[in-house]
Amino acid sequence: MATKKAAGKNGASGLKPEQLVQFYRDMLLIRRFEERAGQLYGMGLIGGFCHLYIGQEAVVVGLQACAKPGDSVVTSYRDHGHMLACGMDPNGVMAELTGRAGGYSRGKGGSMHMFSREKGFYGGHGIVGAQVPIGAGLAFAHKYKNDGGLSFAYFGDGAANQGQVYESFNMAALWKLPVIFVCENNKYGMGTSVARASSSPDFARRGDAYGMKSMSVDGMSVMSVFEAGQEATAHVRAGHGPVLMEVHTYRYRGHSMSDPAKYRSKEELQKMREHHDPIDRLRAHLVDIKAMDDEGFRTLDKQIKDIVAASAEFAQTSPEPDPAELWTDILVAA
Amino acid sequence: MSIQILMPALSPTMTEGKLAKWLVKEGDKISSGKVLAEIETDKATMELEAVDEGTIGQILVKEGTEAVPVNQPIAVLLQDGESKAAIAPAAPKAATVAPAAAPKPVATVAPTTEPSYDKTKIQTVREALRDAMAEEMRADASVFLMGEEVAEYQGAYKISQGLLEEFGAKRVIDTPITEHGFAGIGVGAAFGGLKPIVEFMTFNFAMQAVDHIINSAAKTLYMSGGQMGCPIVFRGPNGAAARVAAQHSQCYASWYAHIPGLKVLAPWSAADAKGLLKAAIRDPNPIIFLENEILYGQSFQVPDDPNFVLPIGKAKVERAGDHVTIVAFSIMVGKALAAAEQLAKDGINAEVINLRTIRPLDTETILRSVQKTNRCVTVEEGWATCGVGSEIGAQIMEQAFDHLDAPVLRVAGKDVPMPYAANLEAMALPQAADIAAAAKAVMYRA
């Protein structure tokens, strides 16, 4: 079942130059946002756990470009990029990171727990793997309501060894639920490499056991991800049941802000950044096809920088939650 | 010598059953392994196979007979050479006895502030639960039931009988044996705008799913700043059944009652079961609905009114009294009422409170009672340590210390894993005599 896509294939995806520019813009926003979040963390303005998405931007940008209004998205605690890709307001995301009233969860969720029903983003879950059955459940609701929607359930290679992931695969395939399971294989579950954690490192093949359409995709190429996403969404929307998509990607930073990432070599990281960076690769392509000139890039960089600066400003000036908020949102008034 | 074929016990809690159908008739020669009859137990329809060979001499219990007690002779098997005449005088009398009397509805003695309903009917807890789900599913298309064996099997304990036929496979869904997974799918479906009822075959198996119940269902509303409600009911039998030992006999009331973001209900009577389950399904929050397997077959009066529903968070005074307060929930309410009858013979007038809801706890009703009686005994099947009784004791101490004439006593399950042996199991569980003894102790009576 597994259909392999050649790594690095930037094929003729039929994408218009303006769509590619949009991908570039969306990836750059995530990159700059995360860099700023890392900076605010270092300044003590963001507390607790903070897991950055730098390096993996092509995955969520390429896939969410295949989403339609009404679709659902759910992911793990490495969720800032997903929220931005879903169109959530950077101000609300950054203010949640700083634990302020203006945050998406009014300061009560933090980095790992943010949601937007309006944008179809259902979290932000802090328990490794728990979002996978939740994503299948969101798909169950789409099918039950027959609303034409589908669910994207993102998880990492670490979560890929959780039992509940396979419980979800089984039921999703059994009931033909409209869900795309996206395994973002960034090579490390916290500090443990895939080779040290997984008896079989080919995660895409794990869908075969459930008769699921399975795909293996170069996650450092936004165009490859987009093409795969088009194929996957078409399959799911046609009612053929779930898809398991393994996306090969890489995170540049540690697992969380407190991780020095001593478990991998500097050379390995350097190689990924220099030769496989999804943003640099797309930029080179945009130059090749003359989709944007230097002036255009400069203007775009400036726009992104301003958005991120504004979000950091908002996140520091938004007040802390009112003390009364301690006691709200525990139960819905019946 | 002819052999009597007896009504078999086909489940751990079965005390009687329906002889649904005879598959043999008098005069039929049978060999061992031959299916003789279909027996409806409290959980399922089972086939009764012949153990011995012979000829069916006489059928003693007609098909369709309800409530045939376990071990009652239902047929006589003739051995080679025996004639039917040989057994006529020996035909057991029990065979002609009318089916056992319908279980007596438990009288409710106490005054109650609930609206009264003119019409009532006798129902088992099992039927009341089924009706509650069916009525809410008729009223709201977003309500569905999922769990192991809930559809085609009609429920492992027959709670969902008839629901598949009425609502179809889209809304009554058999899951694989995969509690963690389907609890998570239920939570996701609730986030997605549906109102799932997730049945656990028993709450023992919900330990596999406890992360989704607590981390996903209970906490997300708070973590999302109020955006992400999770209207879901997790229901199933809780606590000890009968002779199923430690892994299948645990009360989880205090576990779930510990968690902000959950409501925890524990019905005793069929009326509780119906009124509270309807309220639970309508409630926009995650609900833990703790049933009891032994109560499933017990009958009670249930209001016969389409609008009947009970409030969550309100206890019920089942028996008024002014000497001592006994607070119980689920199956222990029946034991507390039995204890109260024993105590009455000694001139002690006990007030029995049926908690119905464990969280939020109706401390108001408890405190009002204790202010009157000045003494309190709590009863639960679970362990005492950090139990529901511990919480009630603490609440009384904090809020009614000056009203107490004696320390609050906890009657609880013994601090051991549940043993299998019948005598040890009975010792491990609170009995009416234990409750009566505790009530006397807080009254300083021997």
mmCIF file with all atom_site columns, N, CA and C in Angstrom, chain A residues 73-96:
data_model
loop_
_atom_site.group_PDB
_atom_site.id
_atom_site.type_symbol
_atom_site.label_atom_id
_atom_site.label_alt_id
_atom_site.label_comp_id
_atom_site.label_asym_id
_atom_site.label_entity_id
_atom_site.label_seq_id
_atom_site.pdbx_PDB_ins_code
_atom_site.Cartn_x
_atom_site.Cartn_y
_atom_site.Cartn_z
_atom_site.occupancy
_atom_site.B_iso_or_equiv
_atom_site.pdbx_formal_charge
_atom_site.auth_seq_id
_atom_site.auth_comp_id
_atom_site.auth_asym_id
_atom_site.auth_atom_id
_atom_site.pdbx_PDB_model_num
ATOM 1  N N  . VAL A 1 73 ? -8.387 20.134 12.821 1.00 0.00 ? 73 VAL A N  1
ATOM 2  C CA . VAL A 1 73 ? -6.960 19.890 13.004 1.00 0.00 ? 73 VAL A CA 1
ATOM 3  C C  . VAL A 1 73 ? -6.699 19.639 14.486 1.00 0.00 ? 73 VAL A C  1
ATOM 4  N N  . VAL A 1 74 ? -5.883 18.641 14.761 1.00 0.00 ? 74 VAL A N  1
ATOM 5  C CA . VAL A 1 74 ? -5.488 18.403 16.142 1.00 0.00 ? 74 VAL A CA 1
ATOM 6  C C  . VAL A 1 74 ? -4.039 17.951 16.125 1.00 0.00 ? 74 VAL A C  1
ATOM 7  N N  . THR A 1 75 ? -3.289 18.349 17.133 1.00 0.00 ? 75 THR A N  1
ATOM 8  C CA . THR A 1 75 ? -1.869 17.991 17.154 1.00 0.00 ? 75 THR A CA 1
ATOM 9  C C  . THR A 1 75 ? -1.378 17.844 18.584 1.00 0.00 ? 75 THR A C  1
ATOM 10 N N  . SER A 1 76 ? -0.068 17.697 18.693 1.00 0.00 ? 76 SER A N  1
ATOM 11 C CA . SER A 1 76 ? 0.551  17.502 20.002 1.00 0.00 ? 76 SER A CA 1
ATOM 12 C C  . SER A 1 76 ? 0.839  18.849 20.642 1.00 0.00 ? 76 SER A C  1
ATOM 13 N N  . TYR A 1 77 ? 1.780  18.835 21.538 1.00 0.00 ? 77 TYR A N  1
ATOM 14 C CA . TYR A 1 77 ? 2.197  20.052 22.243 1.00 0.00 ? 77 TYR A CA 1
ATOM 15 C C  . TYR A 1 77 ? 3.127  20.916 21.394 1.00 0.00 ? 77 TYR A C  1
ATOM 16 N N  . ARG A 1 78 ? 3.661  20.392 20.289 1.00 0.00 ? 78 ARG A N  1
ATOM 17 C CA . ARG A 1 78 ? 4.513  21.207 19.410 1.00 0.00 ? 78 ARG A CA 1
ATOM 18 C C  . ARG A 1 78 ? 3.574  21.861 18.395 1.00 0.00 ? 78 ARG A C  1
ATOM 19 N N  . ASP A 1 79 ? 2.812  22.850 18.865 1.00 0.00 ? 79 ASP A N  1
ATOM 20 C CA . ASP A 1 79 ? 1.598  23.221 18.148 1.00 0.00 ? 79 ASP A CA 1
ATOM 21 C C  . ASP A 1 79 ? 1.558  24.649 17.609 1.00 0.00 ? 79 ASP A C  1
ATOM 22 N N  . HIS A 1 80 ? 2.579  25.446 17.880 1.00 0.00 ? 80 HIS A N  1
ATOM 23 C CA . HIS A 1 80 ? 2.486  26.859 17.464 1.00 0.00 ? 80 HIS A CA 1
ATOM 24 C C  . HIS A 1 80 ? 2.354  26.983 15.946 1.00 0.00 ? 80 HIS A C  1
ATOM 25 N N  . GLY A 1 81 ? 3.142  26.189 15.247 1.00 0.00 ? 81 GLY A N  1
ATOM 26 C CA . GLY A 1 81 ? 3.121  26.257 13.784 1.00 0.00 ? 81 GLY A CA 1
ATOM 27 C C  . GLY A 1 81 ? 1.759  25.873 13.226 1.00 0.00 ? 81 GLY A C  1
ATOM 28 N N  . HIS A 1 82 ? 1.161  24.867 13.837 1.00 0.00 ? 82 HIS A N  1
ATOM 29 C CA . HIS A 1 82 ? -0.150 24.405 13.351 1.00 0.00 ? 82 HIS A CA 1
ATOM 30 C C  . HIS A 1 82 ? -1.199 25.495 13.528 1.00 0.00 ? 82 HIS A C  1
ATOM 31 N N  . MET A 1 83 ? -1.095 26.202 14.639 1.00 0.00 ? 83 MET A N  1
ATOM 32 C CA . MET A 1 83 ? -2.092 27.248 14.885 1.00 0.00 ? 83 MET A CA 1
ATOM 33 C C  . MET A 1 83 ? -1.948 28.374 13.871 1.00 0.00 ? 83 MET A C  1
ATOM 34 N N  . LEU A 1 84 ? -0.717 28.754 13.600 1.00 0.00 ? 84 LEU A N  1
ATOM 35 C CA . LEU A 1 84 ? -0.516 29.820 12.615 1.00 0.00 ? 84 LEU A CA 1
ATOM 36 C C  . LEU A 1 84 ? -0.968 29.342 11.237 1.00 0.00 ? 84 LEU A C  1
ATOM 37 N N  . ALA A 1 85 ? -0.686 28.098 10.919 1.00 0.00 ? 85 ALA A N  1
ATOM 38 C CA . ALA A 1 85 ? -1.090 27.565 9.618  1.00 0.00 ? 85 ALA A CA 1
ATOM 39 C C  . ALA A 1 85 ? -2.606 27.447 9.490  1.00 0.00 ? 85 ALA A C  1
ATOM 40 N N  . CYS A 1 86 ? -3.284 27.345 10.634 1.00 0.00 ? 86 CYS A N  1
ATOM 41 C CA . CYS A 1 86 ? -4.756 27.307 10.609 1.00 0.00 ? 86 CYS A CA 1
ATOM 42 C C  . CYS A 1 86 ? -5.350 28.708 10.542 1.00 0.00 ? 86 CYS A C  1
ATOM 43 N N  . GLY A 1 87 ? -4.489 29.699 10.529 1.00 0.00 ? 87 GLY A N  1
ATOM 44 C CA . GLY A 1 87 ? -4.996 31.061 10.419 1.00 0.00 ? 87 GLY A CA 1
ATOM 45 C C  . GLY A 1 87 ? -5.330 31.714 11.744 1.00 0.00 ? 87 GLY A C  1
ATOM 46 N N  . MET A 1 88 ? -4.847 31.129 12.826 1.00 0.00 ? 88 MET A N  1
ATOM 47 C CA . MET A 1 88 ? -5.088 31.767 14.130 1.00 0.00 ? 88 MET A CA 1
ATOM 48 C C  . MET A 1 88 ? -4.200 33.001 14.263 1.00 0.00 ? 88 MET A C  1
ATOM 49 N N  . ASP A 1 89 ? -4.661 33.911 15.082 1.00 0.00 ? 89 ASP A N  1
ATOM 50 C CA . ASP A 1 89 ? -4.023 35.203 15.229 1.00 0.00 ? 89 ASP A CA 1
ATOM 51 C C  . ASP A 1 89 ? -2.714 35.081 16.022 1.00 0.00 ? 89 ASP A C  1
ATOM 52 N N  . PRO A 1 90 ? -1.585 35.487 15.418 1.00 0.00 ? 90 PRO A N  1
ATOM 53 C CA . PRO A 1 90 ? -0.304 35.378 16.136 1.00 0.00 ? 90 PRO A CA 1
ATOM 54 C C  . PRO A 1 90 ? -0.328 36.092 17.495 1.00 0.00 ? 90 PRO A C  1
ATOM 55 N N  . ASN A 1 91 ? -1.080 37.172 17.594 1.00 0.00 ? 91 ASN A N  1
ATOM 56 C CA . ASN A 1 91 ? -1.160 37.873 18.881 1.00 0.00 ? 91 ASN A CA 1
ATOM 57 C C  . ASN A 1 91 ? -1.733 36.961 19.962 1.00 0.00 ? 91 ASN A C  1
ATOM 58 N N  . GLY A 1 92 ? -2.816 36.290 19.631 1.00 0.00 ? 92 GLY A N  1
ATOM 59 C CA . GLY A 1 92 ? -3.481 35.407 20.608 1.00 0.00 ? 92 GLY A CA 1
ATOM 60 C C  . GLY A 1 92 ? -2.606 34.230 20.982 1.00 0.00 ? 92 GLY A C  1
ATOM 61 N N  . VAL A 1 93 ? -1.843 33.724 20.015 1.00 0.00 ? 93 VAL A N  1
ATOM 62 C CA . VAL A 1 93 ? -0.957 32.596 20.306 1.00 0.00 ? 93 VAL A CA 1
ATOM 63 C C  . VAL A 1 93 ? 0.187  33.051 21.207 1.00 0.00 ? 93 VAL A C  1
ATOM 64 N N  . MET A 1 94 ? 0.818  34.156 20.823 1.00 0.00 ? 94 MET A N  1
ATOM 65 C CA . MET A 1 94 ? 1.967  34.613 21.615 1.00 0.00 ? 94 MET A CA 1
ATOM 66 C C  . MET A 1 94 ? 1.536  35.024 23.026 1.00 0.00 ? 94 MET A C  1
ATOM 67 N N  . ALA A 1 95 ? 0.357  35.638 23.132 1.00 0.00 ? 95 ALA A N  1
ATOM 68 C CA . ALA A 1 95 ? -0.109 36.059 24.458 1.00 0.00 ? 95 ALA A CA 1
ATOM 69 C C  . ALA A 1 95 ? -0.460 34.861 25.327 1.00 0.00 ? 95 ALA A C  1
ATOM 70 N N  . GLU A 1 96 ? -0.838 33.756 24.696 1.00 0.00 ? 96 GLU A N  1
ATOM 71 C CA . GLU A 1 96 ? -1.057 32.549 25.498 1.00 0.00 ? 96 GLU A CA 1
ATOM 72 C C  . GLU A 1 96 ? 0.281  32.016 25.999 1.00 0.00 ? 96 GLU A C  1
#
